[in-house]
Amino acid sequence: MALATKTDRRPSAPELLWKSTLGKKTVMAVSGVIMLLYLVAHMVGNLKIFFGPDEMNHYAHWLRTMGEPVLHYEWGLWLVRVVLLAAVIAHATAAYQLSRRDIKARPSKYVHAKPKASYATRTMRWGGIILGLFIVWHILDLTTGTVHPAGYEHLHPYQNVIDTFSTWYGNAIYIVAMVALGFHIQHGFWAAAHTLGYGGRVPKGLSIGLAVVLTAGFVAVPIGVMTGVVS
Amino acid sequence: MRLTLRVWRQRSADADGGMSTYEIDGISQDMSFLEMLDTLNEELILKGEDPVAFDHDCREGICGACSLVINGDAHGPERTTTCQLHMRSFKDGDTIDIEPWRAAAFPVIKDLVVDRSAFDRIIQAGGYITAPTGAAPEAHATPVPKPDADFAFEHAECIGCGACVAACPNGAAMLFTSAKVNHLNVLPQGAPERESRVLDMVAQMDDEGFGGCTLTGECATACPKGIPLFSITKMNKEFLRAARRGA
Amino acid sequence: MTDYTDYTTGEPIADSAAPAGPVAERWDTRRFEAKLVNPANRRKHTVIVVGTGLAGGSAGATLAEQGYHVVQFCYQDSPRRAHSIAAQGGINAAKNYRNDGDSIHRLFYDTVKGGDFRARESNVHRLAQISVEIIDQCVAQGVPFAREYGGLLDTRSFGGVQVSRTFYARGQTGQQLLLGAYQALSRQIAAGNVEMHPRTEMLDLVIVDGKARGIVARDLVTGRIDTYFADAVVLATGGYGNVFYLSTNAMNSNATAIWRAHRRGAHFANPCFTQIHPTCIPRTGDHQSKLTLMSESLRNDGRIWVPKAKGDDRPPNQIPDDERDYYLERIYPAFGNLVPRDIASRAAKNVCDEGRGVGPGGQGVYLDFADAIERMGRKAVEAKYGNLFDMYQRITDEDPYQVPMRIYPAVHYTMGGLWVDYDLQTTVPGLFAIGEANFSDHGANRLGASALMQGLADGYFVLPATINDYLAKNPHADRVTPDHPAVQEALADTEDRLHLLLAVDGDRTPDSFHRELGELMWEFCGMARTDEGLRKALDRIPQIREEFWRRIKVPGTGEEFNQSLEKANRIMDYLELAELMCLDALHRAESCGGHFREESQTPDGEAERRDEEFSYAAAWEFTATGEAPVLHKEDLVFEYVHPTQRSYA
C-alpha cells in the first residue's frame, strides 16, 4: 500500500533554529531580550550620576569586583561582555540574513505604493544599523577612551561622561541614538514577544513602556549635564 | 461612472510588463469590480486588442481565485475579496491602479494572473490530518470543546487567495501557513501530527522563497476572511514547542 | 416554423450493475460480488480523475490511498478552488443524533420523494447508508463542523425536512468539506501517488477499442494540447447550470468534459432536470455576470412575502402586516416557508408574474427577518446568519437587519448528467461519472444539503469500491501510445476545433453569445416550460449556433494563456447541450420536481406527474450535431417508496 510516509530528514533543534526563518526570528528575539535586560541594568546604573562622582565611580569599581570572591577581578564584567558580544553578533547576523531574504521575497514594488506599517516598524533595519554604529562609538568613547574628547581616565566614569556631554556632537549622537533605541525597542520587544509565542495587549503596552522608560532614563544623563544638574 | 484604469499588462512570465491606461465609461455603481473589468474586456475584444487576463471563478468571495491589488491594497479598499468589491466604493472620474500580487514566490503568468502553487505545496508538506478513507472512528467518539472547534473554524476559513503575501512588505506566507497549522493543531484529531505538521509546513514555506515576518500586520489587515495576526504568534509557539520536542 | 431536432426511440436501457434483493442489502451484495484488484497490482493501474471538487477530490485521494496511480486535472489554479467550495448550508446524514425519528430509511424515503420519484431506489438507499460514514470520515480529517457546548456535533433542519439531520460549518460547509478532501488529496500528491495537473482542462475523451483510455487536455498556461492515458477515466466535472449564463455556478464551471464524453458515446440522462434555487440575490442590471445564492437555511427563520396589491411600490417597512401576503405560509400551512426548493421557486415566479414582485423590474420577493429579530433578538440572528447578512449587504448595499432582503430564484444545480449504472459507470466502458456530473441520485429535484452528501459518497465510498471491479476485469495489458489512430483522431479533432474558433475572427464576443443563449434558456427552459416555448427555443438554438460559427471573435492565439478561447470553447458546447435540454424538456410532457410543464398541473397549480407515461430516466444517445438523438428509456421501479403526488400543503 502506497501510504504517505514522512522522510527522516528532521534536523536537530539548533540546526532547525538556524535554518528556518522562524528559528532565526527566535534567535533575534532571545538575543534582543538579553540586550534589553542589559540595557535596563545599564540605564539604572547611569542614573547614579545624579548622586555625585563618588557613588558613580564606586559603582564602576563594583562592576569589576562583582561575583568576588568566587570570580576573579573583572571576570564578571568580561562574562557580561562576552554574552553581550555574542548577542549582538547573533542579532545582527540573523537580522542581516532575514533582511536579505525579505528583500528577495518581494523583488518588485507596487507601482501604486503606499506606506502602511508604523514608523517604528518600517525603521527597524535602519534603526538597527544606527544603533550598531552608535555602540562602536560609545565603546571607543567611554570604554577604551580612544575617541574621547578630553583626557580619558579609567575608572572615573563621572568625569568622562561629563566630558562627552560637554560637546555638542556627543549630545547629538547620543540623543539621536537613544531615540532610535526607543523606536527599536517599541517594535522589537513586541515582535520578540510574538516570535516567542506571546501576543495580545500586555506585550504591546510593555514594549511602549519599556521604550519610553529606557529612552527617558538614558537621555536624562546628557540633559542633566547640559542643564548643569550634573557637573 | 467614468473611470481611468491603469492596469498591469504583461504578455507572459518572461516578458517585461508595464502599466497601460484605459478610459472606460458607463460603469454602474451596482457592478462588481470584476464586472467592470468584464466590460473593459468586451470593449477590448471588439477593438481587436488582447483582453486583460485575471483569475476569478466563484465570484462569491469563497474560492480565493480573484487576486488584484487595487490602488495599492490587496483586494482593494474594502475588507473583502476583489469579486465582492463593488463600484460604489469608487467615485466618478477616479483613476484606479490595478496590479497583480507581487512576490517572488508568486511569479506572474500573464497580466494580473499569478502562480500560487507554492501554497499548494505548503499544504502538501503537512497541512492535513492523516485519515485514510474508511479508517475513521465514529464522529462522536472524540468530543471537541466548542471553543477549540470555533478556534479551528476561524482559522479554517482561509481561502488561500494570497492577499496576505501580496500585502506583506516581505512577501511572507506566515498568515496562510499559520491559519492551517492552527486549524489542525488545535483539534484532537490533529494532535498526533502536531509537531511534524508545523515543522514541515514552515520548512516548505521557507523553501518556496517567501520572506519572514516582521510583524507589520499588513497581512491581517488585507485578509478578506479576518484571520487575525495572533494566528502567526500561535504558530510561532507551535514551532518552538515542536523544535523543543525535536519532533 | 423551421424544423427542430426530432429524436428517435432506441432500445430501453437497464441498470445491470445493481444487484437484486432487499434494497438495504444491495450495497453489501455489490461490494461482495465486485472483483478486487490485488493490492500489489494496484500501482500498475492508472486512473484519470477530472475535477477536484467534493467528488473528484475525495475520489482521487481515496483511489491513491488504495494504491492506484492517479492522474488528476482541474482547470483552476489549485484543486482547492473547485466550486463545491461555495456550498453554504450543510450536509445530510442519517445519524439520528437528535433522536428525532431519523433513520437511514427515512433519509432514503425523503430523498426519493423529494426527487419526485424520478430517481433509482437502489442508488438513493446506498446514498442514505453511506451518509453516516461521510460524517465520520470528515470529522477524522479535521473538518470543523459546528458543535454544541458539550463538544458534540450540532445539526439543524434544512430545506423542507422535518428532522434535524443537517451537519454544518457555519455558512461554509462546502468550503470545509472541500478543504478536507483537498488536504487528503494533497497528502497523496506529496506521497507521489497523485500526479496533479492544475490549470489543465479536459477537451476530449480518448476511446480505444470501445473503452475509455484517456483524455485530451489543454494546459491553460502554455496552450499546449496533450494526451493522457489510463486504465479508466473518472469525470467529476460538476453540473452544467452555466448553460443559463446567469447561475450560481462559478464563472468557469462548464459542461465540456461531460459533453465531449457524450459525443463520444456516453448517454446523457434527464438533461432538463435543473434546480432553480429560491433564495438568490436578484440581479441588478445587464452587467450581471453571475448570481449569488443565499443559504436556504435563511428560510428557517425568515418569512417570505409580497404585497397583496399589485404594483404596491411602498417601501416594505411601510406596508402593514394585513396588506402583506405571506404566500408560502398561506398555500402550504404545514411546511410554510420550508417547502422544497422547486415549490418555493415556482411560487415566487407566480407572484411575480401576477405583478406583485418587488425591487427593480419586479423580479423579487421579500425575505423578512423582522419577526425573527423580535423573537430571538438581533444577537441570536447575527450569530446564526451574520455572515450571510454581511454578504447580502456587501452586494446590495442594503441592511437586512433594517430592511427585508430581496430574493429571487436562480439556476443552481443540475440533477441531470451522464447516465451511470449502479457502479457509476457510464455507457462507455471504463468511463465513470461521479458527483453532479452524473444523474443518479436526485431524480427530478434535489433536496437541500444532499449535493455535498452525494459528491462525497460517490468519491470516498462508492467509486473506490466499484472501480475495482472494472479494473480487475480489464487488466489492459497494452499501454495506449500517442500514435494510436484513435488518439491521433481525438487530438486532431480538438486542435481543429480550437483553430476554427480562432479563425472566424468575427464581430461578436464569446460572452455576447453566452448571454443570448442564457436568456433564451431562462425564458423557455427555466422555471416553467411549455410545448410552444420549447419549440421556439429549439428553433432558435441552431440559429444562434450558426451565427456563433460565423461571427465569433476570439483574440490572441491558442499557444498562450487565452481566457477568451477557453470561454468560446465552452460556449460552443453549451450551444449543443442547450438543444438537448430543450428536447428532453419537450419530450417529457409531465411536470416533476424542478421540471414544470404548464400543460401538466393540478387544478391548484401544483406539478402533476404522469407516472404511466414518464416513470423512466431518459438517457440520450448522441448522433451528430443538430441531428436527432436516440432516446433510451430506463424504467424506474418503486418497490419501497410508492409514488404519490407530492403534497406539502
PDB file of N, CA, C and O in Angstrom, chain C residues 87-136:
ATOM      1  N   ALA C  87     -20.690  25.858  -1.564  1.00  0.00           N
ATOM      2  CA  ALA C  87     -21.907  25.339  -0.929  1.00  0.00           C
ATOM      3  C   ALA C  87     -21.973  25.850   0.501  1.00  0.00           C
ATOM      4  O   ALA C  87     -20.988  25.786   1.221  1.00  0.00           O
ATOM      5  N   GLN C  88     -23.121  26.345   0.876  1.00  0.00           N
ATOM      6  CA  GLN C  88     -23.198  27.016   2.168  1.00  0.00           C
ATOM      7  C   GLN C  88     -23.822  26.154   3.258  1.00  0.00           C
ATOM      8  O   GLN C  88     -23.260  25.938   4.317  1.00  0.00           O
ATOM      9  N   GLY C  89     -25.018  25.638   2.951  1.00  0.00           N
ATOM     10  CA  GLY C  89     -25.900  25.151   4.015  1.00  0.00           C
ATOM     11  C   GLY C  89     -25.420  23.990   4.840  1.00  0.00           C
ATOM     12  O   GLY C  89     -25.288  24.113   6.058  1.00  0.00           O
ATOM     13  N   GLY C  90     -25.164  22.845   4.252  1.00  0.00           N
ATOM     14  CA  GLY C  90     -24.803  21.719   5.093  1.00  0.00           C
ATOM     15  C   GLY C  90     -24.815  20.407   4.354  1.00  0.00           C
ATOM     16  O   GLY C  90     -24.947  20.364   3.133  1.00  0.00           O
ATOM     17  N   ILE C  91     -24.663  19.348   5.122  1.00  0.00           N
ATOM     18  CA  ILE C  91     -24.620  18.009   4.552  1.00  0.00           C
ATOM     19  C   ILE C  91     -25.496  17.088   5.398  1.00  0.00           C
ATOM     20  O   ILE C  91     -25.392  17.070   6.626  1.00  0.00           O
ATOM     21  N   ASN C  92     -26.373  16.346   4.726  1.00  0.00           N
ATOM     22  CA  ASN C  92     -27.291  15.463   5.434  1.00  0.00           C
ATOM     23  C   ASN C  92     -26.621  14.160   5.807  1.00  0.00           C
ATOM     24  O   ASN C  92     -25.761  13.652   5.077  1.00  0.00           O
ATOM     25  N   ALA C  93     -27.030  13.621   6.917  1.00  0.00           N
ATOM     26  CA  ALA C  93     -26.585  12.284   7.305  1.00  0.00           C
ATOM     27  C   ALA C  93     -27.598  11.714   8.284  1.00  0.00           C
ATOM     28  O   ALA C  93     -28.081  12.422   9.176  1.00  0.00           O
ATOM     29  N   ALA C  94     -27.896  10.449   8.100  1.00  0.00           N
ATOM     30  CA  ALA C  94     -28.921   9.806   8.925  1.00  0.00           C
ATOM     31  C   ALA C  94     -28.315   9.303  10.229  1.00  0.00           C
ATOM     32  O   ALA C  94     -28.409   8.133  10.579  1.00  0.00           O
ATOM     33  N   LYS C  95     -27.678  10.181  10.965  1.00  0.00           N
ATOM     34  CA  LYS C  95     -27.043   9.792  12.221  1.00  0.00           C
ATOM     35  C   LYS C  95     -28.065   9.664  13.346  1.00  0.00           C
ATOM     36  O   LYS C  95     -27.807   8.987  14.337  1.00  0.00           O
ATOM     37  N   ASN C  96     -29.147  10.386  13.227  1.00  0.00           N
ATOM     38  CA  ASN C  96     -30.163  10.437  14.290  1.00  0.00           C
ATOM     39  C   ASN C  96     -29.571  10.829  15.639  1.00  0.00           C
ATOM     40  O   ASN C  96     -29.975  10.324  16.683  1.00  0.00           O
ATOM     41  N   TYR C  97     -28.610  11.743  15.636  1.00  0.00           N
ATOM     42  CA  TYR C  97     -28.044  12.222  16.902  1.00  0.00           C
ATOM     43  C   TYR C  97     -29.079  12.968  17.736  1.00  0.00           C
ATOM     44  O   TYR C  97     -28.913  13.133  18.925  1.00  0.00           O
ATOM     45  N   ARG C  98     -30.102  13.478  17.064  1.00  0.00           N
ATOM     46  CA  ARG C  98     -31.121  14.249  17.786  1.00  0.00           C
ATOM     47  C   ARG C  98     -32.216  13.371  18.377  1.00  0.00           C
ATOM     48  O   ARG C  98     -33.096  13.866  19.044  1.00  0.00           O
ATOM     49  N   ASN C  99     -32.172  12.101  18.008  1.00  0.00           N
ATOM     50  CA  ASN C  99     -33.206  11.188  18.474  1.00  0.00           C
ATOM     51  C   ASN C  99     -34.584  11.700  18.060  1.00  0.00           C
ATOM     52  O   ASN C  99     -35.545  11.632  18.825  1.00  0.00           O
ATOM     53  N   ASP C 100     -34.663  12.260  16.869  1.00  0.00           N
ATOM     54  CA  ASP C 100     -35.941  12.835  16.432  1.00  0.00           C
ATOM     55  C   ASP C 100     -36.615  11.975  15.365  1.00  0.00           C
ATOM     56  O   ASP C 100     -37.397  12.472  14.562  1.00  0.00           O
ATOM     57  N   GLY C 101     -36.304  10.692  15.379  1.00  0.00           N
ATOM     58  CA  GLY C 101     -37.027   9.786  14.488  1.00  0.00           C
ATOM     59  C   GLY C 101     -36.379   9.604  13.139  1.00  0.00           C
ATOM     60  O   GLY C 101     -36.971   9.059  12.214  1.00  0.00           O
ATOM     61  N   ASP C 102     -35.130  10.076  12.991  1.00  0.00           N
ATOM     62  CA  ASP C 102     -34.457   9.908  11.701  1.00  0.00           C
ATOM     63  C   ASP C 102     -33.889   8.489  11.605  1.00  0.00           C
ATOM     64  O   ASP C 102     -33.669   7.809  12.614  1.00  0.00           O
ATOM     65  N   SER C 103     -33.681   8.056  10.407  1.00  0.00           N
ATOM     66  CA  SER C 103     -33.077   6.747  10.168  1.00  0.00           C
ATOM     67  C   SER C 103     -32.613   6.707   8.731  1.00  0.00           C
ATOM     68  O   SER C 103     -32.982   7.581   7.935  1.00  0.00           O
ATOM     69  N   ILE C 104     -31.842   5.692   8.382  1.00  0.00           N
ATOM     70  CA  ILE C 104     -31.410   5.550   7.000  1.00  0.00           C
ATOM     71  C   ILE C 104     -32.634   5.446   6.094  1.00  0.00           C
ATOM     72  O   ILE C 104     -32.694   6.065   5.033  1.00  0.00           O
ATOM     73  N   HIS C 105     -33.606   4.710   6.565  1.00  0.00           N
ATOM     74  CA  HIS C 105     -34.780   4.526   5.724  1.00  0.00           C
ATOM     75  C   HIS C 105     -35.520   5.848   5.510  1.00  0.00           C
ATOM     76  O   HIS C 105     -36.035   6.114   4.439  1.00  0.00           O
ATOM     77  N   ARG C 106     -35.540   6.689   6.535  1.00  0.00           N
ATOM     78  CA  ARG C 106     -36.249   7.961   6.382  1.00  0.00           C
ATOM     79  C   ARG C 106     -35.505   8.885   5.418  1.00  0.00           C
ATOM     80  O   ARG C 106     -36.118   9.576   4.599  1.00  0.00           O
ATOM     81  N   LEU C 107     -34.189   8.892   5.502  1.00  0.00           N
ATOM     82  CA  LEU C 107     -33.420   9.719   4.565  1.00  0.00           C
ATOM     83  C   LEU C 107     -33.635   9.210   3.135  1.00  0.00           C
ATOM     84  O   LEU C 107     -33.811   9.993   2.190  1.00  0.00           O
ATOM     85  N   PHE C 108     -33.631   7.916   3.003  1.00  0.00           N
ATOM     86  CA  PHE C 108     -33.909   7.280   1.712  1.00  0.00           C
ATOM     87  C   PHE C 108     -35.291   7.706   1.206  1.00  0.00           C
ATOM     88  O   PHE C 108     -35.455   8.173   0.080  1.00  0.00           O
ATOM     89  N   TYR C 109     -36.278   7.581   2.089  1.00  0.00           N
ATOM     90  CA  TYR C 109     -37.655   7.919   1.726  1.00  0.00           C
ATOM     91  C   TYR C 109     -37.767   9.398   1.338  1.00  0.00           C
ATOM     92  O   TYR C 109     -38.320   9.740   0.284  1.00  0.00           O
ATOM     93  N   ASP C 110     -37.206  10.253   2.166  1.00  0.00           N
ATOM     94  CA  ASP C 110     -37.289  11.696   1.900  1.00  0.00           C
ATOM     95  C   ASP C 110     -36.639  12.043   0.560  1.00  0.00           C
ATOM     96  O   ASP C 110     -37.124  12.916  -0.168  1.00  0.00           O
ATOM     97  N   THR C 111     -35.534  11.397   0.258  1.00  0.00           N
ATOM     98  CA  THR C 111     -34.800  11.737  -0.962  1.00  0.00           C
ATOM     99  C   THR C 111     -35.541  11.261  -2.209  1.00  0.00           C
ATOM    100  O   THR C 111     -35.613  11.969  -3.210  1.00  0.00           O
ATOM    101  N   VAL C 112     -36.117  10.056  -2.137  1.00  0.00           N
ATOM    102  CA  VAL C 112     -36.881   9.561  -3.281  1.00  0.00           C
ATOM    103  C   VAL C 112     -38.113  10.437  -3.506  1.00  0.00           C
ATOM    104  O   VAL C 112     -38.416  10.849  -4.626  1.00  0.00           O
ATOM    105  N   LYS C 113     -38.785  10.763  -2.410  1.00  0.00           N
ATOM    106  CA  LYS C 113     -39.987  11.592  -2.521  1.00  0.00           C
ATOM    107  C   LYS C 113     -39.608  13.009  -2.967  1.00  0.00           C
ATOM    108  O   LYS C 113     -40.232  13.574  -3.866  1.00  0.00           O
ATOM    109  N   GLY C 114     -38.560  13.560  -2.340  1.00  0.00           N
ATOM    110  CA  GLY C 114     -38.125  14.909  -2.697  1.00  0.00           C
ATOM    111  C   GLY C 114     -37.749  14.982  -4.169  1.00  0.00           C
ATOM    112  O   GLY C 114     -37.953  15.998  -4.833  1.00  0.00           O
ATOM    113  N   GLY C 115     -37.204  13.895  -4.694  1.00  0.00           N
ATOM    114  CA  GLY C 115     -36.825  13.852  -6.108  1.00  0.00           C
ATOM    115  C   GLY C 115     -38.010  13.581  -7.018  1.00  0.00           C
ATOM    116  O   GLY C 115     -37.828  13.354  -8.223  1.00  0.00           O
ATOM    117  N   ASP C 116     -39.174  13.585  -6.426  1.00  0.00           N
ATOM    118  CA  ASP C 116     -40.424  13.413  -7.164  1.00  0.00           C
ATOM    119  C   ASP C 116     -40.434  12.106  -7.977  1.00  0.00           C
ATOM    120  O   ASP C 116     -40.900  12.059  -9.109  1.00  0.00           O
ATOM    121  N   PHE C 117     -39.902  11.062  -7.361  1.00  0.00           N
ATOM    122  CA  PHE C 117     -39.992   9.706  -7.927  1.00  0.00           C
ATOM    123  C   PHE C 117     -39.402   9.600  -9.325  1.00  0.00           C
ATOM    124  O   PHE C 117     -39.965   8.990 -10.208  1.00  0.00           O
ATOM    125  N   ARG C 118     -38.247  10.231  -9.483  1.00  0.00           N
ATOM    126  CA  ARG C 118     -37.553  10.078 -10.751  1.00  0.00           C
ATOM    127  C   ARG C 118     -36.106   9.633 -10.515  1.00  0.00           C
ATOM    128  O   ARG C 118     -35.246   9.811 -11.365  1.00  0.00           O
ATOM    129  N   ALA C 119     -35.843   9.081  -9.314  1.00  0.00           N
ATOM    130  CA  ALA C 119     -34.507   8.550  -9.025  1.00  0.00           C
ATOM    131  C   ALA C 119     -34.616   7.054  -8.753  1.00  0.00           C
ATOM    132  O   ALA C 119     -35.686   6.549  -8.458  1.00  0.00           O
ATOM    133  N   ARG C 120     -33.476   6.382  -8.828  1.00  0.00           N
ATOM    134  CA  ARG C 120     -33.446   4.937  -8.588  1.00  0.00           C
ATOM    135  C   ARG C 120     -33.446   4.644  -7.102  1.00  0.00           C
ATOM    136  O   ARG C 120     -32.620   5.193  -6.361  1.00  0.00           O
ATOM    137  N   GLU C 121     -34.267   3.713  -6.702  1.00  0.00           N
ATOM    138  CA  GLU C 121     -34.310   3.375  -5.273  1.00  0.00           C
ATOM    139  C   GLU C 121     -32.975   2.830  -4.780  1.00  0.00           C
ATOM    140  O   GLU C 121     -32.498   3.191  -3.710  1.00  0.00           O
ATOM    141  N   SER C 122     -32.365   1.943  -5.580  1.00  0.00           N
ATOM    142  CA  SER C 122     -31.128   1.318  -5.066  1.00  0.00           C
ATOM    143  C   SER C 122     -30.031   2.349  -4.848  1.00  0.00           C
ATOM    144  O   SER C 122     -29.305   2.298  -3.857  1.00  0.00           O
ATOM    145  N   ASN C 123     -29.907   3.293  -5.763  1.00  0.00           N
ATOM    146  CA  ASN C 123     -28.875   4.322  -5.595  1.00  0.00           C
ATOM    147  C   ASN C 123     -29.143   5.177  -4.369  1.00  0.00           C
ATOM    148  O   ASN C 123     -28.243   5.479  -3.595  1.00  0.00           O
ATOM    149  N   VAL C 124     -30.395   5.593  -4.229  1.00  0.00           N
ATOM    150  CA  VAL C 124     -30.716   6.514  -3.148  1.00  0.00           C
ATOM    151  C   VAL C 124     -30.527   5.821  -1.797  1.00  0.00           C
ATOM    152  O   VAL C 124     -30.024   6.420  -0.842  1.00  0.00           O
ATOM    153  N   HIS C 125     -30.884   4.554  -1.733  1.00  0.00           N
ATOM    154  CA  HIS C 125     -30.716   3.856  -0.458  1.00  0.00           C
ATOM    155  C   HIS C 125     -29.235   3.760  -0.087  1.00  0.00           C
ATOM    156  O   HIS C 125     -28.862   3.965   1.067  1.00  0.00           O
ATOM    157  N   ARG C 126     -28.425   3.475  -1.074  1.00  0.00           N
ATOM    158  CA  ARG C 126     -26.989   3.418  -0.818  1.00  0.00           C
ATOM    159  C   ARG C 126     -26.479   4.768  -0.311  1.00  0.00           C
ATOM    160  O   ARG C 126     -25.676   4.834   0.621  1.00  0.00           O
ATOM    161  N   LEU C 127     -26.966   5.825  -0.919  1.00  0.00           N
ATOM    162  CA  LEU C 127     -26.557   7.169  -0.513  1.00  0.00           C
ATOM    163  C   LEU C 127     -26.886   7.396   0.966  1.00  0.00           C
ATOM    164  O   LEU C 127     -26.058   7.906   1.735  1.00  0.00           O
ATOM    165  N   ALA C 128     -28.107   7.009   1.349  1.00  0.00           N
ATOM    166  CA  ALA C 128     -28.519   7.207   2.736  1.00  0.00           C
ATOM    167  C   ALA C 128     -27.662   6.376   3.684  1.00  0.00           C
ATOM    168  O   ALA C 128     -27.272   6.833   4.763  1.00  0.00           O
ATOM    169  N   GLN C 129     -27.320   5.168   3.269  1.00  0.00           N
ATOM    170  CA  GLN C 129     -26.469   4.309   4.107  1.00  0.00           C
ATOM    171  C   GLN C 129     -25.097   4.944   4.327  1.00  0.00           C
ATOM    172  O   GLN C 129     -24.575   4.986   5.427  1.00  0.00           O
ATOM    173  N   ILE C 130     -24.540   5.435   3.220  1.00  0.00           N
ATOM    174  CA  ILE C 130     -23.169   5.947   3.279  1.00  0.00           C
ATOM    175  C   ILE C 130     -23.097   7.285   4.004  1.00  0.00           C
ATOM    176  O   ILE C 130     -22.064   7.644   4.565  1.00  0.00           O
ATOM    177  N   SER C 131     -24.222   8.021   4.009  1.00  0.00           N
ATOM    178  CA  SER C 131     -24.216   9.356   4.616  1.00  0.00           C
ATOM    179  C   SER C 131     -23.588   9.331   6.006  1.00  0.00           C
ATOM    180  O   SER C 131     -22.892  10.255   6.415  1.00  0.00           O
ATOM    181  N   VAL C 132     -23.834   8.249   6.720  1.00  0.00           N
ATOM    182  CA  VAL C 132     -23.368   8.131   8.089  1.00  0.00           C
ATOM    183  C   VAL C 132     -21.836   8.073   8.142  1.00  0.00           C
ATOM    184  O   VAL C 132     -21.193   8.699   8.989  1.00  0.00           O
ATOM    185  N   GLU C 133     -21.264   7.336   7.198  1.00  0.00           N
ATOM    186  CA  GLU C 133     -19.800   7.196   7.190  1.00  0.00           C
ATOM    187  C   GLU C 133     -19.107   8.489   6.784  1.00  0.00           C
ATOM    188  O   GLU C 133     -17.960   8.737   7.167  1.00  0.00           O
ATOM    189  N   ILE C 134     -19.803   9.271   5.957  1.00  0.00           N
ATOM    190  CA  ILE C 134     -19.176  10.514   5.482  1.00  0.00           C
ATOM    191  C   ILE C 134     -18.857  11.426   6.649  1.00  0.00           C
ATOM    192  O   ILE C 134     -17.771  12.023   6.709  1.00  0.00           O
ATOM    193  N   ILE C 135     -19.801  11.547   7.569  1.00  0.00           N
ATOM    194  CA  ILE C 135     -19.578  12.450   8.703  1.00  0.00           C
ATOM    195  C   ILE C 135     -18.375  11.970   9.505  1.00  0.00           C
ATOM    196  O   ILE C 135     -17.503  12.756   9.880  1.00  0.00           O
ATOM    197  N   ASP C 136     -18.310  10.665   9.755  1.00  0.00           N
ATOM    198  CA  ASP C 136     -17.160  10.121  10.487  1.00  0.00           C
ATOM    199  C   ASP C 136     -15.855  10.478   9.775  1.00  0.00           C
ATOM    200  O   ASP C 136     -14.889  10.933  10.381  1.00  0.00           O
TER     201      ASP C 136
END
